[in-house]
């Protein structure tokens, strides 16, 4: 109990400090994408930077290229691992900068530095099960054109990227229609289960060996080179030259076999990325890093504190804004329709999209997530406040008027108490939705219960997924119970008892 | 009559979308009298009451209450001198009987001993059992609800009671009992009362003056006797004949 309290207090303090930025800012912040290789590379950078004595934070599993790139531009992260092909096709989009020197010049103009290649090319590969490939006689990507019935399952980013499916379909005239976008890590499971036939994967993925896959030859050279590099802000050289120097130790230091082995250790042997990175640094570069594995309880309390922070702040804001909006909507019918319509439209924006829309405005982390959750929480409360007030029987409202109560007293003494149950139900709905939706925040670096879920999906680790899913469900139930109690407190007994 | 009227309506008109609810109505309500508005449904009798309380703004004409014009601006202050009771009482379901009755007095800053003693006096007047005071409206009988509603209307000792079918939702036994009690209360307090009903029996029982309306116009104004024996037109005659219960003469005699 003592330990738990201490942990939770520490976790809370940690979150509060991180969020309010009262604490000393870490000098260097490293980011990584939400796939294992990127997390390992991010961990390598983090530990290298830490070995120079700098204060380093690793914001891992932040999402895809666009999120990382915009976080880098805004200075929310200082460095992250990237691939040349991705920079050329996704970030520069023109596709003109093809060689590493051209890429370097193009990014320099944008205030970014590109390191020397780290030593391996992690290109996209299309793959399928060996036996199916043999059965159909498929060896190259061109061969796929003769089998329009094959079902494709591509990672979500691959579906949209210029160097992904759109370009691939054009270059190879592929006729397939059954194309599904899914999480990269789930695609392997779909392939294993037989629900999809062809997936995109990365050439250094450990699963190729593990699942016995055939890599199809890119016979028309569609995919560019994806040399692994480090991208960092040019101001980092001024702020922390020793960190930049430490990063350079990774240049030409990782072979494709090294990377595949590290991926396999994480995904197949369930070794933590931090340990994989520290072992690599020690063995290959002779760097001693003081890596610290975070205990399960500590992680749980940190996640809980982060999650509660997101939910509490966004919900409190939503309550403060929604109830007055609901009152206005009930009082002025034309404005009311506009208010209800607007919050209704906000609700129809998919949660993930709303989170990502916020990034250019508010960056990554808690701020955009809180705003998104706040927006989501509006509709149930506004609508229930409106309905609760609107449904008060006419004679009761008229009695209050005839009694001589001023509009504000009427609202406070009669209307809001009568609408209390409906308003509380709205807040309860918002809270429960909020607890669930907040798990998505992990995609943009908010932490919370979504973090273990995200990592669990990536590592195919059901236990880890449960560490996020179970407390999230528990918290939702706890919210329900809290509101049952609140109802006793805020809803008059005269409204709770049934007529005899 | 020498004394000035408590309520005076001049040429009051009100139309709702397609129907004309009130058509240039003139009405004087004398102090201390009970005036009953009666007529078939849709005749405008409730609308008239709602104009007085300021729930409806008339399209034309002037309404004055104790010499001051009832306007959207003035009505707020005037309401405290009027007690308004409606069918089913219009009690606030989230408040106990006591809280309903004293709500306005407390908002006006009455000290507790003052409102408590007023509450006790009203409970005695309306013969509401004391244990009912702590109950919520949903726990009260229909008759008790109307007693509480009357107490609420009388709390600030208004000059006028405006009652819109106050007994309309009660069954006939309780209704008769309450009629007798209500009339006794009216007489004891000497209040000016304006009461709406659709029942001629009830109108005759309460009314010093009965005002019969049809389609927003006053058809006849007089005592029950005048309406019965000296109907001004065919409509009045037909209304009286259709409405007058066979038992009424017996009841008149038994009083």
mmCIF file with all atom_site columns, C-alpha atoms in Angstrom, chain A residues 170-369:
data_model
loop_
_atom_site.group_PDB
_atom_site.id
_atom_site.type_symbol
_atom_site.label_atom_id
_atom_site.label_alt_id
_atom_site.label_comp_id
_atom_site.label_asym_id
_atom_site.label_entity_id
_atom_site.label_seq_id
_atom_site.pdbx_PDB_ins_code
_atom_site.Cartn_x
_atom_site.Cartn_y
_atom_site.Cartn_z
_atom_site.occupancy
_atom_site.B_iso_or_equiv
_atom_site.pdbx_formal_charge
_atom_site.auth_seq_id
_atom_site.auth_comp_id
_atom_site.auth_asym_id
_atom_site.auth_atom_id
_atom_site.pdbx_PDB_model_num
ATOM 1   C CA . UNK A 1 170 ? 0.169   2.597   -61.373 1.00 0.00 ? 170 UNK A CA 1
ATOM 2   C CA . UNK A 1 171 ? 3.644   1.256   -62.027 1.00 0.00 ? 171 UNK A CA 1
ATOM 3   C CA . UNK A 1 172 ? 2.568   -2.371  -62.200 1.00 0.00 ? 172 UNK A CA 1
ATOM 4   C CA . UNK A 1 173 ? -1.026  -1.986  -63.538 1.00 0.00 ? 173 UNK A CA 1
ATOM 5   C CA . UNK A 1 174 ? -2.321  -4.092  -60.696 1.00 0.00 ? 174 UNK A CA 1
ATOM 6   C CA . UNK A 1 175 ? -5.984  -5.088  -61.093 1.00 0.00 ? 175 UNK A CA 1
ATOM 7   C CA . UNK A 1 176 ? -6.815  -6.173  -57.514 1.00 0.00 ? 176 UNK A CA 1
ATOM 8   C CA . UNK A 1 177 ? -9.856  -4.610  -55.919 1.00 0.00 ? 177 UNK A CA 1
ATOM 9   C CA . UNK A 1 178 ? -9.918  -6.253  -52.492 1.00 0.00 ? 178 UNK A CA 1
ATOM 10  C CA . UNK A 1 179 ? -7.478  -3.958  -50.675 1.00 0.00 ? 179 UNK A CA 1
ATOM 11  C CA . UNK A 1 180 ? -7.680  -3.474  -46.942 1.00 0.00 ? 180 UNK A CA 1
ATOM 12  C CA . UNK A 1 181 ? -5.794  -0.942  -44.843 1.00 0.00 ? 181 UNK A CA 1
ATOM 13  C CA . UNK A 1 182 ? -4.748  -2.145  -41.422 1.00 0.00 ? 182 UNK A CA 1
ATOM 14  C CA . UNK A 1 183 ? -2.129  -1.841  -38.747 1.00 0.00 ? 183 UNK A CA 1
ATOM 15  C CA . UNK A 1 184 ? 1.232   -3.104  -39.961 1.00 0.00 ? 184 UNK A CA 1
ATOM 16  C CA . UNK A 1 185 ? 1.597   -5.530  -37.071 1.00 0.00 ? 185 UNK A CA 1
ATOM 17  C CA . UNK A 1 186 ? -1.897  -6.901  -37.536 1.00 0.00 ? 186 UNK A CA 1
ATOM 18  C CA . UNK A 1 187 ? -1.283  -7.534  -41.235 1.00 0.00 ? 187 UNK A CA 1
ATOM 19  C CA . UNK A 1 188 ? 1.040   -10.423 -40.363 1.00 0.00 ? 188 UNK A CA 1
ATOM 20  C CA . UNK A 1 189 ? -1.651  -12.005 -38.281 1.00 0.00 ? 189 UNK A CA 1
ATOM 21  C CA . UNK A 1 190 ? -4.167  -11.613 -41.089 1.00 0.00 ? 190 UNK A CA 1
ATOM 22  C CA . UNK A 1 191 ? -1.691  -13.317 -43.395 1.00 0.00 ? 191 UNK A CA 1
ATOM 23  C CA . UNK A 1 192 ? -1.109  -16.142 -40.936 1.00 0.00 ? 192 UNK A CA 1
ATOM 24  C CA . UNK A 1 193 ? -4.857  -16.575 -40.452 1.00 0.00 ? 193 UNK A CA 1
ATOM 25  C CA . UNK A 1 194 ? -5.390  -16.711 -44.235 1.00 0.00 ? 194 UNK A CA 1
ATOM 26  C CA . UNK A 1 195 ? -7.760  -13.745 -44.427 1.00 0.00 ? 195 UNK A CA 1
ATOM 27  C CA . UNK A 1 196 ? -5.357  -11.827 -46.654 1.00 0.00 ? 196 UNK A CA 1
ATOM 28  C CA . UNK A 1 197 ? -2.880  -13.066 -49.259 1.00 0.00 ? 197 UNK A CA 1
ATOM 29  C CA . UNK A 1 198 ? -0.403  -10.248 -49.872 1.00 0.00 ? 198 UNK A CA 1
ATOM 30  C CA . UNK A 1 199 ? 1.025   -7.736  -47.410 1.00 0.00 ? 199 UNK A CA 1
ATOM 31  C CA . UNK A 1 200 ? 3.569   -4.950  -47.457 1.00 0.00 ? 200 UNK A CA 1
ATOM 32  C CA . UNK A 1 201 ? 6.404   -5.365  -45.022 1.00 0.00 ? 201 UNK A CA 1
ATOM 33  C CA . UNK A 1 202 ? 9.760   -3.896  -44.228 1.00 0.00 ? 202 UNK A CA 1
ATOM 34  C CA . UNK A 1 203 ? 12.814  -5.768  -45.401 1.00 0.00 ? 203 UNK A CA 1
ATOM 35  C CA . UNK A 1 204 ? 14.275  -5.863  -41.893 1.00 0.00 ? 204 UNK A CA 1
ATOM 36  C CA . UNK A 1 205 ? 11.110  -7.226  -40.290 1.00 0.00 ? 205 UNK A CA 1
ATOM 37  C CA . UNK A 1 206 ? 11.693  -10.289 -38.161 1.00 0.00 ? 206 UNK A CA 1
ATOM 38  C CA . UNK A 1 207 ? 8.446   -11.846 -39.275 1.00 0.00 ? 207 UNK A CA 1
ATOM 39  C CA . UNK A 1 208 ? 9.622   -12.658 -42.791 1.00 0.00 ? 208 UNK A CA 1
ATOM 40  C CA . UNK A 1 209 ? 11.632  -15.540 -41.443 1.00 0.00 ? 209 UNK A CA 1
ATOM 41  C CA . UNK A 1 210 ? 9.224   -16.317 -38.648 1.00 0.00 ? 210 UNK A CA 1
ATOM 42  C CA . UNK A 1 211 ? 6.140   -16.744 -40.811 1.00 0.00 ? 211 UNK A CA 1
ATOM 43  C CA . UNK A 1 212 ? 7.997   -18.292 -43.763 1.00 0.00 ? 212 UNK A CA 1
ATOM 44  C CA . UNK A 1 213 ? 7.166   -15.584 -46.281 1.00 0.00 ? 213 UNK A CA 1
ATOM 45  C CA . UNK A 1 214 ? 8.191   -15.090 -49.904 1.00 0.00 ? 214 UNK A CA 1
ATOM 46  C CA . UNK A 1 215 ? 9.483   -11.590 -50.672 1.00 0.00 ? 215 UNK A CA 1
ATOM 47  C CA . UNK A 1 216 ? 8.344   -10.651 -54.180 1.00 0.00 ? 216 UNK A CA 1
ATOM 48  C CA . UNK A 1 217 ? 10.955  -9.111  -56.417 1.00 0.00 ? 217 UNK A CA 1
ATOM 49  C CA . UNK A 1 218 ? 10.439  -5.416  -57.238 1.00 0.00 ? 218 UNK A CA 1
ATOM 50  C CA . UNK A 1 219 ? 11.185  -6.125  -60.919 1.00 0.00 ? 219 UNK A CA 1
ATOM 51  C CA . UNK A 1 220 ? 10.216  -2.664  -62.155 1.00 0.00 ? 220 UNK A CA 1
ATOM 52  C CA . UNK A 1 221 ? 12.233  -0.924  -59.396 1.00 0.00 ? 221 UNK A CA 1
ATOM 53  C CA . UNK A 1 222 ? 9.267   0.913   -57.964 1.00 0.00 ? 222 UNK A CA 1
ATOM 54  C CA . UNK A 1 223 ? 10.557  1.289   -54.431 1.00 0.00 ? 223 UNK A CA 1
ATOM 55  C CA . UNK A 1 224 ? 13.382  3.760   -53.827 1.00 0.00 ? 224 UNK A CA 1
ATOM 56  C CA . UNK A 1 225 ? 16.123  3.151   -51.278 1.00 0.00 ? 225 UNK A CA 1
ATOM 57  C CA . UNK A 1 226 ? 15.102  3.539   -47.694 1.00 0.00 ? 226 UNK A CA 1
ATOM 58  C CA . UNK A 1 227 ? 18.446  4.105   -46.064 1.00 0.00 ? 227 UNK A CA 1
ATOM 59  C CA . UNK A 1 228 ? 18.083  4.546   -42.364 1.00 0.00 ? 228 UNK A CA 1
ATOM 60  C CA . UNK A 1 229 ? 19.258  7.987   -41.219 1.00 0.00 ? 229 UNK A CA 1
ATOM 61  C CA . UNK A 1 230 ? 18.871  10.301  -38.243 1.00 0.00 ? 230 UNK A CA 1
ATOM 62  C CA . UNK A 1 231 ? 17.061  13.582  -38.814 1.00 0.00 ? 231 UNK A CA 1
ATOM 63  C CA . UNK A 1 232 ? 17.576  16.345  -36.281 1.00 0.00 ? 232 UNK A CA 1
ATOM 64  C CA . UNK A 1 233 ? 16.997  20.057  -35.907 1.00 0.00 ? 233 UNK A CA 1
ATOM 65  C CA . UNK A 1 234 ? 19.985  22.201  -36.882 1.00 0.00 ? 234 UNK A CA 1
ATOM 66  C CA . UNK A 1 235 ? 19.759  24.117  -33.603 1.00 0.00 ? 235 UNK A CA 1
ATOM 67  C CA . UNK A 1 236 ? 20.653  20.909  -31.749 1.00 0.00 ? 236 UNK A CA 1
ATOM 68  C CA . UNK A 1 237 ? 24.290  21.320  -32.817 1.00 0.00 ? 237 UNK A CA 1
ATOM 69  C CA . UNK A 1 238 ? 24.409  24.623  -30.959 1.00 0.00 ? 238 UNK A CA 1
ATOM 70  C CA . UNK A 1 239 ? 22.495  23.431  -27.901 1.00 0.00 ? 239 UNK A CA 1
ATOM 71  C CA . UNK A 1 240 ? 24.049  20.013  -27.424 1.00 0.00 ? 240 UNK A CA 1
ATOM 72  C CA . UNK A 1 241 ? 27.077  19.454  -29.690 1.00 0.00 ? 241 UNK A CA 1
ATOM 73  C CA . UNK A 1 242 ? 28.192  16.449  -27.636 1.00 0.00 ? 242 UNK A CA 1
ATOM 74  C CA . UNK A 1 243 ? 24.844  14.744  -28.342 1.00 0.00 ? 243 UNK A CA 1
ATOM 75  C CA . UNK A 1 244 ? 25.187  15.314  -32.082 1.00 0.00 ? 244 UNK A CA 1
ATOM 76  C CA . UNK A 1 245 ? 28.681  13.898  -31.877 1.00 0.00 ? 245 UNK A CA 1
ATOM 77  C CA . UNK A 1 246 ? 27.398  10.859  -30.014 1.00 0.00 ? 246 UNK A CA 1
ATOM 78  C CA . UNK A 1 247 ? 24.733  10.287  -32.682 1.00 0.00 ? 247 UNK A CA 1
ATOM 79  C CA . UNK A 1 248 ? 27.425  10.046  -35.328 1.00 0.00 ? 248 UNK A CA 1
ATOM 80  C CA . UNK A 1 249 ? 28.690  6.842   -33.710 1.00 0.00 ? 249 UNK A CA 1
ATOM 81  C CA . UNK A 1 250 ? 25.677  5.106   -35.297 1.00 0.00 ? 250 UNK A CA 1
ATOM 82  C CA . UNK A 1 251 ? 26.628  6.123   -38.837 1.00 0.00 ? 251 UNK A CA 1
ATOM 83  C CA . UNK A 1 252 ? 27.478  3.061   -40.953 1.00 0.00 ? 252 UNK A CA 1
ATOM 84  C CA . UNK A 1 253 ? 27.292  1.014   -37.762 1.00 0.00 ? 253 UNK A CA 1
ATOM 85  C CA . UNK A 1 254 ? 24.114  -1.058  -38.199 1.00 0.00 ? 254 UNK A CA 1
ATOM 86  C CA . UNK A 1 255 ? 23.891  -3.747  -40.874 1.00 0.00 ? 255 UNK A CA 1
ATOM 87  C CA . UNK A 1 256 ? 20.607  -5.092  -42.190 1.00 0.00 ? 256 UNK A CA 1
ATOM 88  C CA . UNK A 1 257 ? 21.342  -8.346  -40.336 1.00 0.00 ? 257 UNK A CA 1
ATOM 89  C CA . UNK A 1 258 ? 21.914  -6.429  -37.088 1.00 0.00 ? 258 UNK A CA 1
ATOM 90  C CA . UNK A 1 259 ? 18.621  -4.618  -37.477 1.00 0.00 ? 259 UNK A CA 1
ATOM 91  C CA . UNK A 1 260 ? 16.691  -7.755  -38.352 1.00 0.00 ? 260 UNK A CA 1
ATOM 92  C CA . UNK A 1 261 ? 18.168  -9.470  -35.313 1.00 0.00 ? 261 UNK A CA 1
ATOM 93  C CA . UNK A 1 262 ? 17.192  -6.578  -33.060 1.00 0.00 ? 262 UNK A CA 1
ATOM 94  C CA . UNK A 1 263 ? 13.657  -6.581  -34.481 1.00 0.00 ? 263 UNK A CA 1
ATOM 95  C CA . UNK A 1 264 ? 13.417  -10.291 -33.890 1.00 0.00 ? 264 UNK A CA 1
ATOM 96  C CA . UNK A 1 265 ? 14.584  -9.915  -30.302 1.00 0.00 ? 265 UNK A CA 1
ATOM 97  C CA . UNK A 1 266 ? 11.807  -7.418  -29.645 1.00 0.00 ? 266 UNK A CA 1
ATOM 98  C CA . UNK A 1 267 ? 8.975   -9.051  -31.521 1.00 0.00 ? 267 UNK A CA 1
ATOM 99  C CA . UNK A 1 268 ? 9.684   -12.717 -31.169 1.00 0.00 ? 268 UNK A CA 1
ATOM 100 C CA . UNK A 1 269 ? 11.643  -12.967 -27.940 1.00 0.00 ? 269 UNK A CA 1
ATOM 101 C CA . UNK A 1 270 ? 9.808   -10.058 -26.223 1.00 0.00 ? 270 UNK A CA 1
ATOM 102 C CA . UNK A 1 271 ? 12.994  -8.327  -25.073 1.00 0.00 ? 271 UNK A CA 1
ATOM 103 C CA . UNK A 1 272 ? 12.422  -4.662  -24.209 1.00 0.00 ? 272 UNK A CA 1
ATOM 104 C CA . UNK A 1 273 ? 13.642  -2.129  -26.770 1.00 0.00 ? 273 UNK A CA 1
ATOM 105 C CA . UNK A 1 274 ? 15.667  -0.410  -24.069 1.00 0.00 ? 274 UNK A CA 1
ATOM 106 C CA . UNK A 1 275 ? 17.596  -3.593  -23.351 1.00 0.00 ? 275 UNK A CA 1
ATOM 107 C CA . UNK A 1 276 ? 18.105  -4.417  -27.010 1.00 0.00 ? 276 UNK A CA 1
ATOM 108 C CA . UNK A 1 277 ? 19.492  -0.946  -27.602 1.00 0.00 ? 277 UNK A CA 1
ATOM 109 C CA . UNK A 1 278 ? 21.803  -0.986  -24.596 1.00 0.00 ? 278 UNK A CA 1
ATOM 110 C CA . UNK A 1 279 ? 23.190  -4.398  -25.532 1.00 0.00 ? 279 UNK A CA 1
ATOM 111 C CA . UNK A 1 280 ? 23.841  -3.243  -29.076 1.00 0.00 ? 280 UNK A CA 1
ATOM 112 C CA . UNK A 1 281 ? 25.593  -0.093  -27.880 1.00 0.00 ? 281 UNK A CA 1
ATOM 113 C CA . UNK A 1 282 ? 27.752  -2.034  -25.484 1.00 0.00 ? 282 UNK A CA 1
ATOM 114 C CA . UNK A 1 283 ? 28.700  -4.804  -27.890 1.00 0.00 ? 283 UNK A CA 1
ATOM 115 C CA . UNK A 1 284 ? 29.228  -2.802  -31.074 1.00 0.00 ? 284 UNK A CA 1
ATOM 116 C CA . UNK A 1 285 ? 30.176  0.659   -29.909 1.00 0.00 ? 285 UNK A CA 1
ATOM 117 C CA . UNK A 1 286 ? 31.501  0.001   -26.448 1.00 0.00 ? 286 UNK A CA 1
ATOM 118 C CA . UNK A 1 287 ? 29.113  2.534   -24.992 1.00 0.00 ? 287 UNK A CA 1
ATOM 119 C CA . UNK A 1 288 ? 27.900  1.883   -21.448 1.00 0.00 ? 288 UNK A CA 1
ATOM 120 C CA . UNK A 1 289 ? 24.433  3.190   -21.037 1.00 0.00 ? 289 UNK A CA 1
ATOM 121 C CA . UNK A 1 290 ? 22.588  3.351   -17.763 1.00 0.00 ? 290 UNK A CA 1
ATOM 122 C CA . UNK A 1 291 ? 19.301  2.074   -19.022 1.00 0.00 ? 291 UNK A CA 1
ATOM 123 C CA . UNK A 1 292 ? 16.537  1.581   -16.530 1.00 0.00 ? 292 UNK A CA 1
ATOM 124 C CA . UNK A 1 293 ? 13.677  -0.852  -17.055 1.00 0.00 ? 293 UNK A CA 1
ATOM 125 C CA . UNK A 1 294 ? 10.447  0.582   -15.757 1.00 0.00 ? 294 UNK A CA 1
ATOM 126 C CA . UNK A 1 295 ? 8.544   -1.767  -13.441 1.00 0.00 ? 295 UNK A CA 1
ATOM 127 C CA . UNK A 1 296 ? 5.024   -2.863  -14.269 1.00 0.00 ? 296 UNK A CA 1
ATOM 128 C CA . UNK A 1 297 ? 3.507   -1.106  -11.249 1.00 0.00 ? 297 UNK A CA 1
ATOM 129 C CA . UNK A 1 298 ? 5.277   2.131   -11.881 1.00 0.00 ? 298 UNK A CA 1
ATOM 130 C CA . UNK A 1 299 ? 4.172   2.024   -15.511 1.00 0.00 ? 299 UNK A CA 1
ATOM 131 C CA . UNK A 1 300 ? 0.620   1.323   -14.394 1.00 0.00 ? 300 UNK A CA 1
ATOM 132 C CA . UNK A 1 301 ? 0.543   4.313   -12.053 1.00 0.00 ? 301 UNK A CA 1
ATOM 133 C CA . UNK A 1 302 ? 2.095   6.597   -14.619 1.00 0.00 ? 302 UNK A CA 1
ATOM 134 C CA . UNK A 1 303 ? -0.452  5.439   -17.194 1.00 0.00 ? 303 UNK A CA 1
ATOM 135 C CA . UNK A 1 304 ? -3.270  5.907   -14.709 1.00 0.00 ? 304 UNK A CA 1
ATOM 136 C CA . UNK A 1 305 ? -2.140  9.400   -13.793 1.00 0.00 ? 305 UNK A CA 1
ATOM 137 C CA . UNK A 1 306 ? -1.745  10.356  -17.458 1.00 0.00 ? 306 UNK A CA 1
ATOM 138 C CA . UNK A 1 307 ? -5.133  8.926   -18.352 1.00 0.00 ? 307 UNK A CA 1
ATOM 139 C CA . UNK A 1 308 ? -6.928  10.598  -15.446 1.00 0.00 ? 308 UNK A CA 1
ATOM 140 C CA . UNK A 1 309 ? -5.262  13.880  -16.321 1.00 0.00 ? 309 UNK A CA 1
ATOM 141 C CA . UNK A 1 310 ? -6.555  13.723  -19.910 1.00 0.00 ? 310 UNK A CA 1
ATOM 142 C CA . UNK A 1 311 ? -10.070 12.746  -18.870 1.00 0.00 ? 311 UNK A CA 1
ATOM 143 C CA . UNK A 1 312 ? -10.383 15.107  -15.908 1.00 0.00 ? 312 UNK A CA 1
ATOM 144 C CA . UNK A 1 313 ? -9.168  18.229  -17.679 1.00 0.00 ? 313 UNK A CA 1
ATOM 145 C CA . UNK A 1 314 ? -11.127 17.668  -20.883 1.00 0.00 ? 314 UNK A CA 1
ATOM 146 C CA . UNK A 1 315 ? -14.310 16.679  -19.057 1.00 0.00 ? 315 UNK A CA 1
ATOM 147 C CA . UNK A 1 316 ? -14.144 19.579  -16.606 1.00 0.00 ? 316 UNK A CA 1
ATOM 148 C CA . UNK A 1 317 ? -13.717 21.987  -19.500 1.00 0.00 ? 317 UNK A CA 1
ATOM 149 C CA . UNK A 1 318 ? -16.591 20.372  -21.380 1.00 0.00 ? 318 UNK A CA 1
ATOM 150 C CA . UNK A 1 319 ? -18.913 20.643  -18.368 1.00 0.00 ? 319 UNK A CA 1
ATOM 151 C CA . UNK A 1 320 ? -18.073 24.321  -17.880 1.00 0.00 ? 320 UNK A CA 1
ATOM 152 C CA . UNK A 1 321 ? -18.794 25.102  -21.520 1.00 0.00 ? 321 UNK A CA 1
ATOM 153 C CA . UNK A 1 322 ? -21.601 22.679  -22.351 1.00 0.00 ? 322 UNK A CA 1
ATOM 154 C CA . UNK A 1 323 ? -24.075 23.489  -19.611 1.00 0.00 ? 323 UNK A CA 1
ATOM 155 C CA . UNK A 1 324 ? -24.211 27.205  -20.481 1.00 0.00 ? 324 UNK A CA 1
ATOM 156 C CA . UNK A 1 325 ? -24.424 26.257  -24.179 1.00 0.00 ? 325 UNK A CA 1
ATOM 157 C CA . UNK A 1 326 ? -27.332 23.916  -23.401 1.00 0.00 ? 326 UNK A CA 1
ATOM 158 C CA . UNK A 1 327 ? -29.068 26.668  -21.425 1.00 0.00 ? 327 UNK A CA 1
ATOM 159 C CA . UNK A 1 328 ? -28.640 29.110  -24.311 1.00 0.00 ? 328 UNK A CA 1
ATOM 160 C CA . UNK A 1 329 ? -29.875 26.491  -26.763 1.00 0.00 ? 329 UNK A CA 1
ATOM 161 C CA . UNK A 1 330 ? -32.996 25.900  -24.679 1.00 0.00 ? 330 UNK A CA 1
ATOM 162 C CA . UNK A 1 331 ? -33.738 29.585  -24.266 1.00 0.00 ? 331 UNK A CA 1
ATOM 163 C CA . UNK A 1 332 ? -33.182 30.858  -27.788 1.00 0.00 ? 332 UNK A CA 1
ATOM 164 C CA . UNK A 1 333 ? -34.493 28.352  -30.264 1.00 0.00 ? 333 UNK A CA 1
ATOM 165 C CA . UNK A 1 334 ? -32.743 29.632  -33.382 1.00 0.00 ? 334 UNK A CA 1
ATOM 166 C CA . UNK A 1 335 ? -29.320 29.927  -31.783 1.00 0.00 ? 335 UNK A CA 1
ATOM 167 C CA . UNK A 1 336 ? -30.099 26.602  -30.127 1.00 0.00 ? 336 UNK A CA 1
ATOM 168 C CA . UNK A 1 337 ? -30.446 24.795  -33.449 1.00 0.00 ? 337 UNK A CA 1
ATOM 169 C CA . UNK A 1 338 ? -27.106 26.229  -34.561 1.00 0.00 ? 338 UNK A CA 1
ATOM 170 C CA . UNK A 1 339 ? -25.406 25.129  -31.330 1.00 0.00 ? 339 UNK A CA 1
ATOM 171 C CA . UNK A 1 340 ? -26.848 21.623  -31.403 1.00 0.00 ? 340 UNK A CA 1
ATOM 172 C CA . UNK A 1 341 ? -26.009 21.300  -35.088 1.00 0.00 ? 341 UNK A CA 1
ATOM 173 C CA . UNK A 1 342 ? -22.416 22.381  -34.580 1.00 0.00 ? 342 UNK A CA 1
ATOM 174 C CA . UNK A 1 343 ? -21.626 20.118  -31.648 1.00 0.00 ? 343 UNK A CA 1
ATOM 175 C CA . UNK A 1 344 ? -23.390 17.323  -33.524 1.00 0.00 ? 344 UNK A CA 1
ATOM 176 C CA . UNK A 1 345 ? -21.109 17.765  -36.520 1.00 0.00 ? 345 UNK A CA 1
ATOM 177 C CA . UNK A 1 346 ? -18.019 17.759  -34.289 1.00 0.00 ? 346 UNK A CA 1
ATOM 178 C CA . UNK A 1 347 ? -19.162 14.408  -32.945 1.00 0.00 ? 347 UNK A CA 1
ATOM 179 C CA . UNK A 1 348 ? -19.218 12.911  -36.442 1.00 0.00 ? 348 UNK A CA 1
ATOM 180 C CA . UNK A 1 349 ? -15.499 13.585  -37.020 1.00 0.00 ? 349 UNK A CA 1
ATOM 181 C CA . UNK A 1 350 ? -13.686 10.298  -36.413 1.00 0.00 ? 350 UNK A CA 1
ATOM 182 C CA . UNK A 1 351 ? -11.688 10.444  -33.186 1.00 0.00 ? 351 UNK A CA 1
ATOM 183 C CA . UNK A 1 352 ? -8.425  9.587   -34.863 1.00 0.00 ? 352 UNK A CA 1
ATOM 184 C CA . UNK A 1 353 ? -8.888  12.272  -37.496 1.00 0.00 ? 353 UNK A CA 1
ATOM 185 C CA . UNK A 1 354 ? -9.750  14.869  -34.865 1.00 0.00 ? 354 UNK A CA 1
ATOM 186 C CA . UNK A 1 355 ? -6.576  14.017  -32.951 1.00 0.00 ? 355 UNK A CA 1
ATOM 187 C CA . UNK A 1 356 ? -4.462  14.374  -36.063 1.00 0.00 ? 356 UNK A CA 1
ATOM 188 C CA . UNK A 1 357 ? -6.175  17.653  -37.088 1.00 0.00 ? 357 UNK A CA 1
ATOM 189 C CA . UNK A 1 358 ? -5.070  19.090  -33.776 1.00 0.00 ? 358 UNK A CA 1
ATOM 190 C CA . UNK A 1 359 ? -1.382  18.376  -34.317 1.00 0.00 ? 359 UNK A CA 1
ATOM 191 C CA . UNK A 1 360 ? -0.603  21.290  -36.678 1.00 0.00 ? 360 UNK A CA 1
ATOM 192 C CA . UNK A 1 361 ? -2.364  23.624  -34.238 1.00 0.00 ? 361 UNK A CA 1
ATOM 193 C CA . UNK A 1 362 ? -1.224  22.287  -30.897 1.00 0.00 ? 362 UNK A CA 1
ATOM 194 C CA . UNK A 1 363 ? 1.611   19.867  -31.567 1.00 0.00 ? 363 UNK A CA 1
ATOM 195 C CA . UNK A 1 364 ? 1.798   16.445  -29.984 1.00 0.00 ? 364 UNK A CA 1
ATOM 196 C CA . UNK A 1 365 ? 1.122   15.302  -26.454 1.00 0.00 ? 365 UNK A CA 1
ATOM 197 C CA . UNK A 1 366 ? -1.571  16.199  -23.980 1.00 0.00 ? 366 UNK A CA 1
ATOM 198 C CA . UNK A 1 367 ? -2.749  19.551  -25.364 1.00 0.00 ? 367 UNK A CA 1
ATOM 199 C CA . UNK A 1 368 ? -4.188  18.353  -28.703 1.00 0.00 ? 368 UNK A CA 1
ATOM 200 C CA . UNK A 1 369 ? -5.639  15.253  -27.032 1.00 0.00 ? 369 UNK A CA 1
#
